[in-house]
mmCIF file of C-alpha atoms in Angstrom:
data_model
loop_
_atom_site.group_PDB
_atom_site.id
_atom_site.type_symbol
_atom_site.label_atom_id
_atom_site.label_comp_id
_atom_site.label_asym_id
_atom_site.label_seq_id
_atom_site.Cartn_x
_atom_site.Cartn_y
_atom_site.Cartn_z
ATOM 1 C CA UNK L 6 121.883 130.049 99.650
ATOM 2 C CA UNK L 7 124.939 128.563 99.114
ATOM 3 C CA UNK L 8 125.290 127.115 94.957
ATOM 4 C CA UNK L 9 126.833 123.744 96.318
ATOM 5 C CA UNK L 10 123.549 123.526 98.385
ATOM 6 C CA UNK L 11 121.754 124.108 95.291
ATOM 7 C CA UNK L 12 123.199 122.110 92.958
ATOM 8 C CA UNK L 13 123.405 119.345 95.327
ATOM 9 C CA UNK L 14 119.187 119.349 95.641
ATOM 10 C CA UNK L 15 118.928 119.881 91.893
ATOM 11 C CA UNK L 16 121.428 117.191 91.052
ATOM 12 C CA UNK L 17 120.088 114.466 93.394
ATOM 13 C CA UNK L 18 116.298 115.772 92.111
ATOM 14 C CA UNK L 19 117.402 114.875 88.661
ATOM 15 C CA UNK L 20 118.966 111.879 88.959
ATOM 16 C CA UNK L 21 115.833 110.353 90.921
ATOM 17 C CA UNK L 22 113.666 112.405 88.065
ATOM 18 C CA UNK L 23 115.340 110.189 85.704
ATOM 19 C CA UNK L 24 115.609 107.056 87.051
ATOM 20 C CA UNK L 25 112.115 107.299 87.893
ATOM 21 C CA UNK L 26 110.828 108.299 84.577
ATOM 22 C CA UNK L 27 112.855 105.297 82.906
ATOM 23 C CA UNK L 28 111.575 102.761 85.665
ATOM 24 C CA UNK L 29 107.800 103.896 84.564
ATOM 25 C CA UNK L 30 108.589 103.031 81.270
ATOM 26 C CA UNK L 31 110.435 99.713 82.138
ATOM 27 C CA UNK L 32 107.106 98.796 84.155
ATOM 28 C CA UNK L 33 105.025 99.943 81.446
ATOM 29 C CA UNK L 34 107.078 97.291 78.717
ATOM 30 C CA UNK L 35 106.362 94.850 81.991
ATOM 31 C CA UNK L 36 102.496 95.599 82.420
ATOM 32 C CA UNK L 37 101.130 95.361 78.746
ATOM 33 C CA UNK L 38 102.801 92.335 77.810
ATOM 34 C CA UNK L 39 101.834 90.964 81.035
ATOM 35 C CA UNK L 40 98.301 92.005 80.677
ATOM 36 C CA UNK L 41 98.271 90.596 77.327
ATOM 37 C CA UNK L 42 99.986 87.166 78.129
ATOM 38 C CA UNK L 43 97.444 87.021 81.098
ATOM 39 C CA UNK L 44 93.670 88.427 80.338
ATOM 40 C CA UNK L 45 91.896 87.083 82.924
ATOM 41 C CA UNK L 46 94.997 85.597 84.714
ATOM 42 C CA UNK L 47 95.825 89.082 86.038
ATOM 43 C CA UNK L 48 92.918 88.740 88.687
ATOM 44 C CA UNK L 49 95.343 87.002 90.700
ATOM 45 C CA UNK L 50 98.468 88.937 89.905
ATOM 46 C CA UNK L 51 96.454 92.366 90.819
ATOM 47 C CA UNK L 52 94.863 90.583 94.237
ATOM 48 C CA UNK L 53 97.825 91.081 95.970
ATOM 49 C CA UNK L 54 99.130 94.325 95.143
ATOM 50 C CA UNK L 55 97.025 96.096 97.466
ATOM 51 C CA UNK L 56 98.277 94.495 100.428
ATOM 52 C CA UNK L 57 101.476 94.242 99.516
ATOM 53 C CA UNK L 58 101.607 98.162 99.122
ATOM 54 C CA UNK L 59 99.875 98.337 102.345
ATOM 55 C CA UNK L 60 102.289 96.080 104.626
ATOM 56 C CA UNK L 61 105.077 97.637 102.518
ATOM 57 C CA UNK L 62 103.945 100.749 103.346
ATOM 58 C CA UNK L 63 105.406 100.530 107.317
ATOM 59 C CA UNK L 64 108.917 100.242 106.407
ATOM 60 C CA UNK L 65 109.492 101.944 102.979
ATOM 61 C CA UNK L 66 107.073 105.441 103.589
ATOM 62 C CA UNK L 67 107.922 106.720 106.922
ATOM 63 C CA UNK L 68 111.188 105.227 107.923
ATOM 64 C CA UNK L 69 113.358 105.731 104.925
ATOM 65 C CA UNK L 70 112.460 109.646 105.110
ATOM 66 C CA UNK L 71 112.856 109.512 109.029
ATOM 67 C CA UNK L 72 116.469 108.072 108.639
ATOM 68 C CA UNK L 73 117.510 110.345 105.417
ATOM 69 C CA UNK L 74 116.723 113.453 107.324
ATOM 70 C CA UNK L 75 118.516 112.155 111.418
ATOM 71 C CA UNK L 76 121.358 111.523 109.008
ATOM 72 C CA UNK L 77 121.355 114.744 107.098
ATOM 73 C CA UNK L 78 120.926 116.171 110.533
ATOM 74 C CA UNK L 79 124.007 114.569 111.391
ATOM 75 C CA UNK L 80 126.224 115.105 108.683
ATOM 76 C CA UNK L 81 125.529 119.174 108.792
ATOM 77 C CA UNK L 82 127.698 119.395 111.903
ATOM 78 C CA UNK L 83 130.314 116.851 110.652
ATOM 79 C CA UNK L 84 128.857 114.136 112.507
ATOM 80 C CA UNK L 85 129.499 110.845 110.527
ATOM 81 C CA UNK L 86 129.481 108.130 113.604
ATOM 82 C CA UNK L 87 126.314 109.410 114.607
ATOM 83 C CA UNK L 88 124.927 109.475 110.583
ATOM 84 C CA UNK L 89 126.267 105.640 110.956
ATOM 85 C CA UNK L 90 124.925 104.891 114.446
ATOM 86 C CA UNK L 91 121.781 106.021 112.867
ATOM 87 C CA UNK L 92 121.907 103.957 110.129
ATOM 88 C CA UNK L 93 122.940 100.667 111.809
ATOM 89 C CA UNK L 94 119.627 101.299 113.998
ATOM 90 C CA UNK L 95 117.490 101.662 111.465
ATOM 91 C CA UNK L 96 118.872 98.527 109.975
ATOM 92 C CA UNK L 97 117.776 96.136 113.002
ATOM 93 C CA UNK L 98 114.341 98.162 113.191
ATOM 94 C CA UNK L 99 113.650 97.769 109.652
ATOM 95 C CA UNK L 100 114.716 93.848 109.953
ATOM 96 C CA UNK L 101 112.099 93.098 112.471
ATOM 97 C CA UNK L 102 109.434 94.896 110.946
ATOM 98 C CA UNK L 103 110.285 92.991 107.661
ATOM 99 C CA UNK L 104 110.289 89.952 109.205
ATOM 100 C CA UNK L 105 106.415 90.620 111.086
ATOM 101 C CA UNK L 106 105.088 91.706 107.869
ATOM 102 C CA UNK L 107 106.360 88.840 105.757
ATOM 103 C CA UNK L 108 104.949 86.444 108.510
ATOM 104 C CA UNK L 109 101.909 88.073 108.637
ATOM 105 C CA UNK L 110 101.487 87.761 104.878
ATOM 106 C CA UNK L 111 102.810 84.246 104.273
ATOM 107 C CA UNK L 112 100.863 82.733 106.697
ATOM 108 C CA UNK L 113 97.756 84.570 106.058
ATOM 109 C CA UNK L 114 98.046 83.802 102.478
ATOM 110 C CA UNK L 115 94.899 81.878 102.490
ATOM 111 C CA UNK L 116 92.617 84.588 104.674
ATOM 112 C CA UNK L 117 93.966 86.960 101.762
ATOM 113 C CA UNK L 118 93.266 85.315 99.036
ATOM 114 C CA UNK L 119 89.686 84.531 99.816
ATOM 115 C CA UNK L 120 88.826 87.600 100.417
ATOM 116 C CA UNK L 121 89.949 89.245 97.077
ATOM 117 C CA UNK L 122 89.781 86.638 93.793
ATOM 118 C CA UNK L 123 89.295 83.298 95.434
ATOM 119 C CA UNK L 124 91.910 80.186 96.724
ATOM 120 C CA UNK L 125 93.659 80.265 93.611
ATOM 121 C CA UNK L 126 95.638 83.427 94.564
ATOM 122 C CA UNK L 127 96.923 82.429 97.653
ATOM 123 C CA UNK L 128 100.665 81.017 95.951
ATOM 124 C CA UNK L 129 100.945 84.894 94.504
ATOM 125 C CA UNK L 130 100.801 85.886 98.425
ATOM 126 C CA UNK L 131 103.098 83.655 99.845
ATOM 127 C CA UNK L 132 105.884 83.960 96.281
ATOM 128 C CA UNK L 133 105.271 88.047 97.280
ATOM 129 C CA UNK L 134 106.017 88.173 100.977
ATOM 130 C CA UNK L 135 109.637 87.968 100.961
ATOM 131 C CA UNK L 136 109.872 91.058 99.149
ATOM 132 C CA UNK L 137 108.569 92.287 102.364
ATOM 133 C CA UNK L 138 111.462 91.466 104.258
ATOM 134 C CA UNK L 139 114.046 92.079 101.088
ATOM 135 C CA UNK L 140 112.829 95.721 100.532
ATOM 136 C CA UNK L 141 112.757 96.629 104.299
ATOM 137 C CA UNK L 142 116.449 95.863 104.661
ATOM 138 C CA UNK L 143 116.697 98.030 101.183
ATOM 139 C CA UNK L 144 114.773 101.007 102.527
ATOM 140 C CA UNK L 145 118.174 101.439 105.391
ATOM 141 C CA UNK L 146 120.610 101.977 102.675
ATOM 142 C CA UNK L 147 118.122 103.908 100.518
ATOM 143 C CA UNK L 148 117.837 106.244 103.881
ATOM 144 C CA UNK L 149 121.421 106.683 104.783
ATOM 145 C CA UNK L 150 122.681 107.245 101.167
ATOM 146 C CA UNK L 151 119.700 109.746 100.565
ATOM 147 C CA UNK L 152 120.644 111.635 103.876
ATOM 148 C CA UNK L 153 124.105 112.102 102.855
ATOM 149 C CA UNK L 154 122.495 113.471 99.654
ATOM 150 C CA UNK L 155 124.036 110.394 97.251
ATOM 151 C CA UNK L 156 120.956 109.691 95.411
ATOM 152 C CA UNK L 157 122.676 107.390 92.864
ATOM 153 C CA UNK L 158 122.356 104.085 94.638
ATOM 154 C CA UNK L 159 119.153 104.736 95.180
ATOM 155 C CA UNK L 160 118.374 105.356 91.593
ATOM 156 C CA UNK L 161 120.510 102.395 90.098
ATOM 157 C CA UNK L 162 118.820 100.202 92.672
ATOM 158 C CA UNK L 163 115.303 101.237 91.232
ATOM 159 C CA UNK L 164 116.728 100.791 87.458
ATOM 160 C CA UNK L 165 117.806 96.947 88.715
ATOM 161 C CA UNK L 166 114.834 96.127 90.276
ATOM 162 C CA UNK L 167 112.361 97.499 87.081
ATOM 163 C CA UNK L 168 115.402 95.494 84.516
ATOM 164 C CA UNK L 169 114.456 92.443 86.784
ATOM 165 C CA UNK L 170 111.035 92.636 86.627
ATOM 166 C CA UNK L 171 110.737 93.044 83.363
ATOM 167 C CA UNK L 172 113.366 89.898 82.363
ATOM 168 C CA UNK L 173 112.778 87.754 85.012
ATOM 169 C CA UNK L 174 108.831 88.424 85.621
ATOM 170 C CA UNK L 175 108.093 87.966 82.035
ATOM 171 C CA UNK L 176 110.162 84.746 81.411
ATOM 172 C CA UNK L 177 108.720 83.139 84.723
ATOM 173 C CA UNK L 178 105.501 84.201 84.156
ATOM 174 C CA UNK L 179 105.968 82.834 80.379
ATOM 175 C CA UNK L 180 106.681 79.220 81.502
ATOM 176 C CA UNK L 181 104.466 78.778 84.604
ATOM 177 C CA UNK L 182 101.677 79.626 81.931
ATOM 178 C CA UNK L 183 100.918 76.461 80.288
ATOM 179 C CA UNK L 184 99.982 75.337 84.084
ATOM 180 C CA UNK L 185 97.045 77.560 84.582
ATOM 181 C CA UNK L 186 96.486 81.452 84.684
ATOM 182 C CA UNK L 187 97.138 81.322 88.428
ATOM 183 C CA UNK L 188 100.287 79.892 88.131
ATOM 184 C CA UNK L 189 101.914 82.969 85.425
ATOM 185 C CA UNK L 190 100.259 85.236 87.984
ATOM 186 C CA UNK L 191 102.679 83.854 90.112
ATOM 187 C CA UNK L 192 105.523 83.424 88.058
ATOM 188 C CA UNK L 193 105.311 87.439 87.418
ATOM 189 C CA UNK L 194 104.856 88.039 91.147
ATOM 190 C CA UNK L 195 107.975 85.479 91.657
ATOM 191 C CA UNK L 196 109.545 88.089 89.400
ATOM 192 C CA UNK L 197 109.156 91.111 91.426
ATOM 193 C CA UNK L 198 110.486 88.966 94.470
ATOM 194 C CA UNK L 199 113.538 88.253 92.461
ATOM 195 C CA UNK L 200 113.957 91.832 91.524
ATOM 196 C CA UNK L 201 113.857 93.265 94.692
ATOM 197 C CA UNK L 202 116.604 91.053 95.893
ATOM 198 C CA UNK L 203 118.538 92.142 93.000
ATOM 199 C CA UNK L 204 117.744 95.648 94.045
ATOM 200 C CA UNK L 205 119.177 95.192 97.170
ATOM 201 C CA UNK L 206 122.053 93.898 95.737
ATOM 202 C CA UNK L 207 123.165 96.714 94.214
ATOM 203 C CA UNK L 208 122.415 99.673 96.335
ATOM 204 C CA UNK L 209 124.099 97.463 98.746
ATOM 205 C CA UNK L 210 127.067 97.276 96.405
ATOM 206 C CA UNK L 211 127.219 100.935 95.671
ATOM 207 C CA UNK L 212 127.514 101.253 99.576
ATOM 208 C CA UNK L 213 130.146 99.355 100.315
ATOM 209 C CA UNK L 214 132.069 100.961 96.868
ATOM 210 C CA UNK L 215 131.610 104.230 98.422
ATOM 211 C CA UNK L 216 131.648 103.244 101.948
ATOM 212 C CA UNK L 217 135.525 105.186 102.406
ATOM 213 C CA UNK L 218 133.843 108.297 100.895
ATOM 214 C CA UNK L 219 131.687 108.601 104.437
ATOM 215 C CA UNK L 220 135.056 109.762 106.679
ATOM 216 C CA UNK L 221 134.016 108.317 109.968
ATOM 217 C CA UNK L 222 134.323 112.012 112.349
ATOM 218 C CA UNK L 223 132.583 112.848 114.997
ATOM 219 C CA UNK L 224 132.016 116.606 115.774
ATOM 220 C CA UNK L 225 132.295 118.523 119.044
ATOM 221 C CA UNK L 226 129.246 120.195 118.632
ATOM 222 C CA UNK L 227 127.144 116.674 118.506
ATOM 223 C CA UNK L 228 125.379 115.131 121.744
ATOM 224 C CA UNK L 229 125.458 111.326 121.277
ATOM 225 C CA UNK L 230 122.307 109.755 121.288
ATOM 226 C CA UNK L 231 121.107 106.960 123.427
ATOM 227 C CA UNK L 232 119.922 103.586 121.062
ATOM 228 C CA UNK L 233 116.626 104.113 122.804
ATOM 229 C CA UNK L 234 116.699 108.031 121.585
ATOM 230 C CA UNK L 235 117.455 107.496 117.954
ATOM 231 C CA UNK L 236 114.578 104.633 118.095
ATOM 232 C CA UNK L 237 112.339 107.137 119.382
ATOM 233 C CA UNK L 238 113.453 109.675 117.131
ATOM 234 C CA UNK L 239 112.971 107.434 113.623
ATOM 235 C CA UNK L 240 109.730 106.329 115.077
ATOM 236 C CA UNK L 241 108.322 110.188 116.296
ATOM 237 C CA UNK L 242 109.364 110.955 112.678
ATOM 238 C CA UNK L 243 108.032 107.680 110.320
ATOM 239 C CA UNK L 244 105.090 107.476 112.060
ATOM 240 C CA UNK L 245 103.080 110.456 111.056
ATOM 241 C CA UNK L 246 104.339 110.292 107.403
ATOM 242 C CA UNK L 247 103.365 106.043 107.310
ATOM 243 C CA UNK L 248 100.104 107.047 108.632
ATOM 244 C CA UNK L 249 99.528 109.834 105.623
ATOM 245 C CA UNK L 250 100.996 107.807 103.286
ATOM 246 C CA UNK L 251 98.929 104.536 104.295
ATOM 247 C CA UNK L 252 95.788 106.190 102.970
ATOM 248 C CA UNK L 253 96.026 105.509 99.305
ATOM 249 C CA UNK L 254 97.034 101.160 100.191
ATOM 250 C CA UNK L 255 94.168 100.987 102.273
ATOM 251 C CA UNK L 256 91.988 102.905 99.668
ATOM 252 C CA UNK L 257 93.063 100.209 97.665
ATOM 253 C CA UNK L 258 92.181 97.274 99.378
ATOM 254 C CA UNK L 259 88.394 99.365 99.683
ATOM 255 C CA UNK L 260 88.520 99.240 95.615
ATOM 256 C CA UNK L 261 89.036 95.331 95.254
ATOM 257 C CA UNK L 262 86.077 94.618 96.845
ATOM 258 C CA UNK L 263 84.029 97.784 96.328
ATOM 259 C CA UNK L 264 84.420 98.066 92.670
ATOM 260 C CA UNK L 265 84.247 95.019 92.102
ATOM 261 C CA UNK L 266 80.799 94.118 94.271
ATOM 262 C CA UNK L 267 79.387 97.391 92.600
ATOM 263 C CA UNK L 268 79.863 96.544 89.292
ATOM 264 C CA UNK L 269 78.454 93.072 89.764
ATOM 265 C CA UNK L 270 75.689 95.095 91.266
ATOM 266 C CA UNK L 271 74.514 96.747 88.355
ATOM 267 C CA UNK L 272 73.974 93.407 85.899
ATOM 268 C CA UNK L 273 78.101 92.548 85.166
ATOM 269 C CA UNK L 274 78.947 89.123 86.067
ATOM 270 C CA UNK L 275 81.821 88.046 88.207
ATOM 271 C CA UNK L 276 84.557 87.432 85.630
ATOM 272 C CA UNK L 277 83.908 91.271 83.622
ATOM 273 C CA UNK L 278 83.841 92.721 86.726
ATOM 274 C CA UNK L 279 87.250 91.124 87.605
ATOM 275 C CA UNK L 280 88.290 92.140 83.605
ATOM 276 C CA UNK L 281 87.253 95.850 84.564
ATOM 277 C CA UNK L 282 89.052 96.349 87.899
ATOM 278 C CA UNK L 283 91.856 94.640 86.616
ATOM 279 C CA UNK L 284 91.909 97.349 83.831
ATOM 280 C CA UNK L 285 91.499 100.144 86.015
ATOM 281 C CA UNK L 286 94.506 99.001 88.638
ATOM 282 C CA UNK L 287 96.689 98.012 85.696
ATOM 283 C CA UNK L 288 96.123 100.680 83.082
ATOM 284 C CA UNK L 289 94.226 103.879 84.603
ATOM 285 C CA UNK L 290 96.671 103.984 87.736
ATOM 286 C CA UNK L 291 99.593 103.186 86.171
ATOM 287 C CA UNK L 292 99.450 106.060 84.323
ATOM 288 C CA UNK L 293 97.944 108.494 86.468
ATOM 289 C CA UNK L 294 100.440 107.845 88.965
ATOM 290 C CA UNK L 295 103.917 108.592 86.127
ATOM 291 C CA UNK L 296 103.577 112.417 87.171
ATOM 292 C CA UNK L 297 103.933 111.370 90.653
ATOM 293 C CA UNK L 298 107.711 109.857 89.725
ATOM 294 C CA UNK L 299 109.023 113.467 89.591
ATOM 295 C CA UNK L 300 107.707 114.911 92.241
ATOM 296 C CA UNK L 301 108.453 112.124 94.736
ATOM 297 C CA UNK L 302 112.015 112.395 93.168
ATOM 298 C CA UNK L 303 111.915 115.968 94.321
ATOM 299 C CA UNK L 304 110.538 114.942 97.781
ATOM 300 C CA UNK L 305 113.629 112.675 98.134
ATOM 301 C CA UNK L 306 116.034 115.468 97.642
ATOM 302 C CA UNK L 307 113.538 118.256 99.936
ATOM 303 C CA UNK L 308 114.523 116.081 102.752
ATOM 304 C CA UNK L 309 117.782 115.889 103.142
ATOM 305 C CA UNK L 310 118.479 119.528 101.689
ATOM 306 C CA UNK L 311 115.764 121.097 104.151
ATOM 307 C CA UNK L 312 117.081 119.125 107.036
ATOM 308 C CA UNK L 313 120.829 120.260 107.126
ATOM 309 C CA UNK L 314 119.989 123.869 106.629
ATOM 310 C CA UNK L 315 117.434 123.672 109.257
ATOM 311 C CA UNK L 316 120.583 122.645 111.836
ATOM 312 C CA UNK L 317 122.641 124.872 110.432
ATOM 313 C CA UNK L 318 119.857 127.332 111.288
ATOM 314 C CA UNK L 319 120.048 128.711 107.517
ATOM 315 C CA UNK L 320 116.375 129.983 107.279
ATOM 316 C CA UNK L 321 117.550 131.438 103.948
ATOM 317 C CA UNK L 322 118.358 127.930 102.342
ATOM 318 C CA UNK L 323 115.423 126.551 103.776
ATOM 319 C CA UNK L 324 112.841 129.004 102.155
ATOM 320 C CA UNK L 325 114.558 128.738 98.803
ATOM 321 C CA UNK L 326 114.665 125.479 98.610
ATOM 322 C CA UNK L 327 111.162 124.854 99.418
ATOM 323 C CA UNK L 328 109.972 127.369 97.536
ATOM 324 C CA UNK L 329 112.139 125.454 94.556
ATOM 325 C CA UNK L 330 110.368 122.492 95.078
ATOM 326 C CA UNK L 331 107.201 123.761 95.325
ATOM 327 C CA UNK L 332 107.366 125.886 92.021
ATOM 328 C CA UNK L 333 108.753 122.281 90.238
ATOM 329 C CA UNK L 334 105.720 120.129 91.749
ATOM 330 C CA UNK L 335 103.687 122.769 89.985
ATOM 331 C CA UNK L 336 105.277 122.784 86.829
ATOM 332 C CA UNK L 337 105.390 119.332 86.504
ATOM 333 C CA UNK L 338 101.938 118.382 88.296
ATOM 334 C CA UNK L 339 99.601 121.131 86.671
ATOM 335 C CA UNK L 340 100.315 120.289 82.828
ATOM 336 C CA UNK L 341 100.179 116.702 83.605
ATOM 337 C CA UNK L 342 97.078 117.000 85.073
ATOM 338 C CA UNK L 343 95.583 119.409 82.283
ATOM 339 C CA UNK L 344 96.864 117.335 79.459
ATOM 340 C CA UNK L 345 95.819 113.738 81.569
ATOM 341 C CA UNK L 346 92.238 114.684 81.724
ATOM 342 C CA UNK L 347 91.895 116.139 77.938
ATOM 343 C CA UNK L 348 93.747 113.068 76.305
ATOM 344 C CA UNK L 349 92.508 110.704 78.342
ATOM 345 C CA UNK L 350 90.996 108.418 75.934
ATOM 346 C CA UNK L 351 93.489 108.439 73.248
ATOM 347 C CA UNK L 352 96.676 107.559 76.066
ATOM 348 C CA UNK L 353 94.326 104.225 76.595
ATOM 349 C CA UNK L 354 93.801 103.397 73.320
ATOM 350 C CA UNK L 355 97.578 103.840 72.284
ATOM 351 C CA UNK L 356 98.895 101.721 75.180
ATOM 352 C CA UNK L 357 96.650 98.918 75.200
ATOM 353 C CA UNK L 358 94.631 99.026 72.373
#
């Protein structure tokens, strides 16, 4: 295995590592203060997140890893038109599916709401779907950059979007208040909006500041693709990772009503029933899922990495790097796990206590 190949998937597995760890801890300063300011308010804020995740879950699971490894694929052999040909593709494909979703969310706003928390909710829908659109266009650049194995616009866009959350959810959330807890539900969800936009922003930025660093060369040894074939190839690709990853949204949505009809079930009433789901989506997952930063960080670099050695047919860089990863998900995910479950109470009572 070549060291630049190496250091190249450790570098780019770092730099995501990081930026993920610090955006946990951004959201976390977010969350508590949030859940605080809120109490029962966060009923409404929580409604929509499993939908959101869902919907969002068709342009930012499958596609972004389908593009990242056609343009790794590309740049292997020197190939930079086709890397771009792929990305400006993915670009219009991601557009229209950003554009169905937020439809389909805005204007079933209503049909949402009533079946989670009630009416009131319904604003927090409609303030949320643009993000739809916003992060689908985001997930392109994400892609491309991560398939030419430049992580770092990916990872300042993450840091902007948590920053903006935190500022700008907080402070909306913060004056919508006095109206009624539905309303700083909304202002917080207004937040997120904002912050994906801001997001966007700036990996679009770093792009476009890097954009002479992607020579445009085409190589001999490349067969240009039809449009129709790199469709079909970014679809045969996202589709069988946005159906695996779909499972825990839609597991989700099951939870809003399932815990919460349970629970009222078995003697609580409706509003500490709410209270307890609310705790469980905004405290329990939260921090069960901060392990999951690092190795998704590592996932993001896997692809790429594996990708080009696999069409440069180097079976040796392929084994060691996946055999890398694999050894890191273990040493990150086995201690978390072990030290999750034995210190699971005091964690709680530290955070939000």
């Amino acid at each position: 295995m070549a060291k630049n190949d190496k250091k190249t998937f450790v570098k780019g597995a770092v730099i995501l590592g990081i930026a993920g760890l610090i955006c946990k801890v951004i959201g976390a300063f977010f969350r508590i203060p949030l859940y605080n300011m809120l109490g029962d308010g966060m009923q409404y804020y929580e409604a929509v997140y499993p939908y959101y995740s869902t919907l969002l879950v068709i342009s930012s699971a499958g596609l972004p890893t389908a593009i990242s490894r056609m343009v790794a694929e590309r740049t292997a052999v020197g190939d930079m038109i086709g890397a771009k040909r792929v990305f400006r593709k993915s670009q219009i494909l991601l557009a229209a599916i950003g554009l169905a979703t937020t439809a389909l969310m805005y204007f079933g706003a209503d049909f949402l709401a009533r079946s989670t928390v009630g009416p009131l909710a319904a604003p927090s829908f409609r303030v949320m779907s643009p993000a739809l659109l916003i992060v689908s266009i985001m997930c392109s650049y994400r892609g491309y950059l991560q398939g030419l194995q430049h992580m770092t616009g990916t990872a300042m866009s993450q840091l902007a979007e948590q920053a903006g959350k935190l500022t700008i959810g907080l402070y909306l959330a913060a004056q919508w208040m006095p109206r009624g807890l539905e309303y700083g539900a909304m202002g917080a969800v207004a937040g997120v909006t904002i912050s994906e936009f801001l997001a966007l922003i700036v990996v679009g930025a770093f792009y476009l500041f890097r954009k002479r660093d992607f020579e445009l060369s085409e190589s001999a040894l490349a067969e240009p693709s039809s449009d129709k074939g790199i469709i079909r190839g970014l679809l045969a690709i996202a589709i069988p990772v946005t159906i695996g990853a779909s499972i825990m949204p839609i597991t989700g949505i099951a939870d809003a009503s399932l815990i919460k009809s349970t629970l009222m079930s078995i003697g609580f009433d409706e509003a500490a029933a709410s209270m307890r789901y609310v705790a469980l989506r905004s405290n329990v997952t939260n921090i069960i899922n901060m392990p999951a930063v690092l190795t998704i960080a590592l996932a993001m670099s896997l692809v790429p990495a594996i990708s080009a050695a696999r069409t440069a047919k180097d079976q040796k860089t392929i084994h060691t790097v996946s055999a890398m990863g694999i050894k890191l998900a273990m040493f990150i995910g086995i201690p978390c796990a072990v030290g999750l479950f034995a210190l699971s109470a005091p964690v709680i009572d530290l955070l939000y206590t």
